[in-house]
Amino acid sequence: MILPIIGYGDPILRKIAEEIPQDYPNLKEVIANMYDTMYNAYGVGLAAPQVGFSLRLFIVDTSPFGDDEDLEKEEQDLLKDFKRTFINPKMLKEEGEEWGFNEGCLSIPEVREDVYRNEKITIEYFDEDFNKKTEVFDGLIARVIQHEYDHIEGILFTDKISSLKKQLIKKKLQNIMDGKTRPDYKMKFIAPKKGR
């Protein structure tokens, strides 16, 4: 089922999400709905707070990056086959040089900015069957994971850009909060109440 994606300005996007108990009701259904929602919006990652659940859960599927001809064949193949569900993840290490990449976010449509992140991460998490894993990722996969991990910490990619850039996108962000932005996927905005 395709869920509406929560737009910029909603307080849920600023909360530190809660750990998920193993007996969380309908978790598999929540995960399946998140994948449906992400694919419908042509995203490569989606965190539970973006669909209204304040849970430490996000999904990643970097296969759309696998067609990027600017990347080496080896990296294209890696990205094409990378699909993971991260439950209760813990970022253990972020290391290596910071590098810039033009990021966007399904909760912040029509806004893209260069964001600098470490090139390599070590993360511990549970998969959809609650098997515990510790893995090391780098490159674009690490970046997508870092972006989604930020979501469960209440951090948005716009928090990582300069104050000048923030000023330049202020109107676009206001338009999202006012519900004036219309991406080609279902969204839920915090448009102000009438009569205020």
CSV table of C-alpha atoms in Angstrom, one decimal:
chain,number,residue,atom,x,y,z
A,1,MET,CA,0.0,0.0,0.0
A,2,ILE,CA,1.3,3.4,-0.9
A,3,LEU,CA,1.5,5.8,2.1
A,4,PRO,CA,1.6,9.6,1.9
A,5,ILE,CA,5.1,10.9,2.5
A,6,ILE,CA,5.3,13.5,5.3
A,7,GLY,CA,6.4,16.9,4.1
A,8,TYR,CA,9.1,19.2,5.5
A,9,GLY,CA,7.9,21.1,8.7
A,10,ASP,CA,6.1,18.2,10.3
A,11,PRO,CA,7.4,17.7,13.9
A,12,ILE,CA,7.7,13.9,13.4
A,13,LEU,CA,10.7,14.6,11.1
A,14,ARG,CA,12.5,16.2,14.0
A,15,LYS,CA,12.0,13.5,16.6
A,16,ILE,CA,14.6,10.9,17.5
A,17,ALA,CA,12.8,7.7,16.5
A,18,GLU,CA,12.1,4.9,19.0
A,19,GLU,CA,13.6,1.4,19.0
A,20,ILE,CA,11.4,-1.3,17.6
A,21,PRO,CA,10.5,-4.3,19.8
A,22,GLN,CA,10.7,-7.7,18.1
A,23,ASP,CA,7.0,-8.2,18.6
A,24,TYR,CA,6.0,-4.9,17.0
A,25,PRO,CA,2.6,-5.5,15.4
A,26,ASN,CA,2.5,-5.8,11.5
A,27,LEU,CA,6.1,-4.8,11.1
A,28,LYS,CA,6.4,-6.8,7.9
A,29,GLU,CA,3.4,-5.0,6.5
A,30,VAL,CA,4.9,-1.6,7.5
A,31,ILE,CA,8.1,-2.5,5.7
A,32,ALA,CA,6.3,-3.7,2.6
A,33,ASN,CA,4.3,-0.5,2.5
A,34,MET,CA,7.5,1.5,2.8
A,35,TYR,CA,9.0,-0.2,-0.2
A,36,ASP,CA,5.8,0.4,-2.2
A,37,THR,CA,5.8,4.1,-1.2
A,38,MET,CA,9.5,4.5,-2.0
A,39,TYR,CA,9.3,2.9,-5.4
A,40,ASN,CA,6.2,4.9,-6.3
A,41,ALA,CA,8.1,8.1,-5.5
A,42,TYR,CA,11.3,6.9,-7.4
A,43,GLY,CA,13.3,7.1,-4.2
A,44,VAL,CA,16.5,5.2,-3.2
A,45,GLY,CA,15.8,5.3,0.5
A,46,LEU,CA,13.0,5.9,2.9
A,47,ALA,CA,12.8,6.2,6.7
A,48,ALA,CA,9.8,5.3,8.9
A,49,PRO,CA,9.3,8.9,10.2
A,50,GLN,CA,8.8,10.0,6.5
A,51,VAL,CA,5.6,7.9,6.4
A,52,GLY,CA,4.4,8.8,9.9
A,53,PHE,CA,6.0,6.2,12.1
A,54,SER,CA,8.5,7.4,14.7
A,55,LEU,CA,10.5,4.1,14.5
A,56,ARG,CA,14.2,3.3,14.1
A,57,LEU,CA,13.6,1.8,10.7
A,58,PHE,CA,14.7,2.7,7.1
A,59,ILE,CA,15.0,0.9,3.8
A,60,VAL,CA,17.5,1.4,1.0
A,61,ASP,CA,17.5,0.2,-2.7
A,62,THR,CA,20.2,1.9,-4.7
A,63,SER,CA,19.4,0.1,-8.0
A,64,PRO,CA,18.4,3.3,-9.8
A,65,PHE,CA,22.1,4.5,-9.3
A,66,GLY,CA,23.2,1.3,-11.1
A,67,ASP,CA,22.4,3.0,-14.5
A,68,ASP,CA,24.7,6.0,-13.8
A,69,GLU,CA,27.2,6.0,-16.7
A,70,ASP,CA,29.6,8.3,-14.7
A,71,LEU,CA,30.3,5.5,-12.3
A,72,GLU,CA,32.7,2.6,-12.8
A,73,LYS,CA,31.2,-0.7,-14.0
A,74,GLU,CA,32.1,-2.4,-10.6
A,75,GLU,CA,30.3,0.3,-8.6
A,76,GLN,CA,27.3,0.2,-11.0
A,77,ASP,CA,26.9,-3.5,-10.4
A,78,LEU,CA,27.2,-3.1,-6.6
A,79,LEU,CA,24.5,-0.4,-6.6
A,80,LYS,CA,22.2,-2.4,-8.9
A,81,ASP,CA,22.1,-5.2,-6.4
A,82,PHE,CA,21.9,-3.3,-3.1
A,83,LYS,CA,18.6,-3.6,-1.3
A,84,ARG,CA,18.4,-3.7,2.6
A,85,THR,CA,16.0,-3.1,5.5
A,86,PHE,CA,17.6,-1.6,8.6
A,87,ILE,CA,15.9,-2.1,11.9
A,88,ASN,CA,17.2,-0.4,15.1
A,89,PRO,CA,20.5,0.6,13.4
A,90,LYS,CA,23.5,1.9,15.3
A,91,MET,CA,26.1,3.9,13.4
A,92,LEU,CA,29.4,2.6,14.9
A,93,LYS,CA,31.8,4.5,12.7
A,94,GLU,CA,31.9,7.2,10.1
A,95,GLU,CA,35.4,7.6,8.6
A,96,GLY,CA,37.4,8.6,5.6
A,97,GLU,CA,37.4,11.8,3.7
A,98,GLU,CA,34.2,13.9,3.4
A,99,TRP,CA,32.9,14.2,-0.1
A,100,GLY,CA,30.1,16.2,-1.7
A,101,PHE,CA,27.1,14.9,-3.5
A,102,ASN,CA,23.9,16.6,-4.7
A,103,GLU,CA,21.2,15.2,-2.4
A,104,GLY,CA,17.5,15.4,-2.4
A,105,CYS,CA,14.8,14.0,-0.1
A,106,LEU,CA,11.3,12.7,-0.7
A,107,SER,CA,10.0,14.8,2.3
A,108,ILE,CA,11.6,18.0,0.8
A,109,PRO,CA,10.6,17.8,-2.9
A,110,GLU,CA,12.2,20.2,-5.5
A,111,VAL,CA,15.1,21.0,-3.2
A,112,ARG,CA,18.6,19.6,-4.0
A,113,GLU,CA,21.9,20.7,-2.4
A,114,ASP,CA,25.5,19.4,-2.2
A,115,VAL,CA,26.0,17.7,1.2
A,116,TYR,CA,29.3,16.5,2.5
A,117,ARG,CA,29.5,13.1,4.2
A,118,ASN,CA,32.2,10.6,5.2
A,119,GLU,CA,33.0,8.1,2.6
A,120,LYS,CA,32.9,5.0,4.8
A,121,ILE,CA,30.6,3.7,7.6
A,122,THR,CA,30.3,0.8,9.9
A,123,ILE,CA,26.7,0.1,11.0
A,124,GLU,CA,25.1,-2.5,13.2
A,125,TYR,CA,21.4,-3.3,12.5
A,126,PHE,CA,18.8,-6.0,12.4
A,127,ASP,CA,17.3,-7.2,9.1
A,128,GLU,CA,13.6,-7.8,8.5
A,129,ASP,CA,13.9,-11.2,10.2
A,130,PHE,CA,15.6,-9.6,13.3
A,131,ASN,CA,19.0,-11.1,12.4
A,132,LYS,CA,21.7,-8.9,13.8
A,133,LYS,CA,24.4,-7.7,11.3
A,134,THR,CA,27.4,-5.5,11.4
A,135,GLU,CA,28.6,-4.2,8.0
A,136,VAL,CA,30.9,-1.7,6.4
A,137,PHE,CA,29.8,0.3,3.4
A,138,ASP,CA,31.4,3.1,1.3
A,139,GLY,CA,30.6,5.4,-1.6
A,140,LEU,CA,27.0,6.0,-2.6
A,141,ILE,CA,25.6,3.2,-0.5
A,142,ALA,CA,27.2,4.7,2.6
A,143,ARG,CA,25.8,8.1,1.7
A,144,VAL,CA,22.2,6.8,1.2
A,145,ILE,CA,22.5,5.0,4.5
A,146,GLN,CA,23.8,8.1,6.3
A,147,HIS,CA,21.0,10.2,4.8
A,148,GLU,CA,18.3,7.7,6.0
A,149,TYR,CA,20.0,7.2,9.4
A,150,ASP,CA,19.9,11.0,9.9
A,151,HIS,CA,16.1,10.8,9.5
A,152,ILE,CA,15.7,8.5,12.5
A,153,GLU,CA,17.9,10.9,14.5
A,154,GLY,CA,15.6,13.9,13.5
A,155,ILE,CA,18.2,15.4,11.2
A,156,LEU,CA,17.4,16.5,7.6
A,157,PHE,CA,19.9,17.0,4.8
A,158,THR,CA,19.1,20.7,4.8
A,159,ASP,CA,20.6,20.9,8.3
A,160,LYS,CA,24.0,20.1,6.7
A,161,ILE,CA,24.2,23.0,4.3
A,162,SER,CA,25.5,26.5,4.7
A,163,SER,CA,23.4,29.3,6.2
A,164,LEU,CA,23.6,31.1,2.8
A,165,LYS,CA,22.2,28.1,1.0
A,166,LYS,CA,19.5,27.8,3.7
A,167,GLN,CA,18.5,31.4,3.0
A,168,LEU,CA,18.3,30.7,-0.8
A,169,ILE,CA,15.9,27.7,-0.3
A,170,LYS,CA,13.8,29.3,2.4
A,171,LYS,CA,10.9,30.1,0.1
A,172,LYS,CA,10.9,26.5,-1.3
A,173,LEU,CA,10.8,25.1,2.2
A,174,GLN,CA,7.9,27.5,3.1
A,175,ASN,CA,6.0,26.3,0.0
A,176,ILE,CA,6.4,22.7,1.1
A,177,MET,CA,5.0,23.6,4.6
A,178,ASP,CA,2.1,25.5,3.1
A,179,GLY,CA,1.3,22.5,0.9
A,180,LYS,CA,2.0,24.5,-2.3
A,181,THR,CA,4.5,22.0,-3.7
A,182,ARG,CA,3.0,19.3,-5.8
A,183,PRO,CA,5.4,16.3,-6.5
A,184,ASP,CA,4.0,13.4,-8.6
A,185,TYR,CA,3.6,11.3,-5.5
A,186,LYS,CA,1.2,11.3,-2.5
A,187,MET,CA,2.3,13.7,0.3
A,188,LYS,CA,0.9,15.0,3.6
A,189,PHE,CA,1.7,18.6,4.4
A,190,ILE,CA,1.4,20.6,7.6
A,191,ALA,CA,-0.5,23.4,5.9
A,192,PRO,CA,-1.5,26.1,8.4
A,193,LYS,CA,-5.0,26.0,9.8
A,194,LYS,CA,-7.5,28.4,8.3
A,195,GLY,CA,-8.4,31.5,10.2
A,196,ARG,CA,-5.1,32.1,12.1
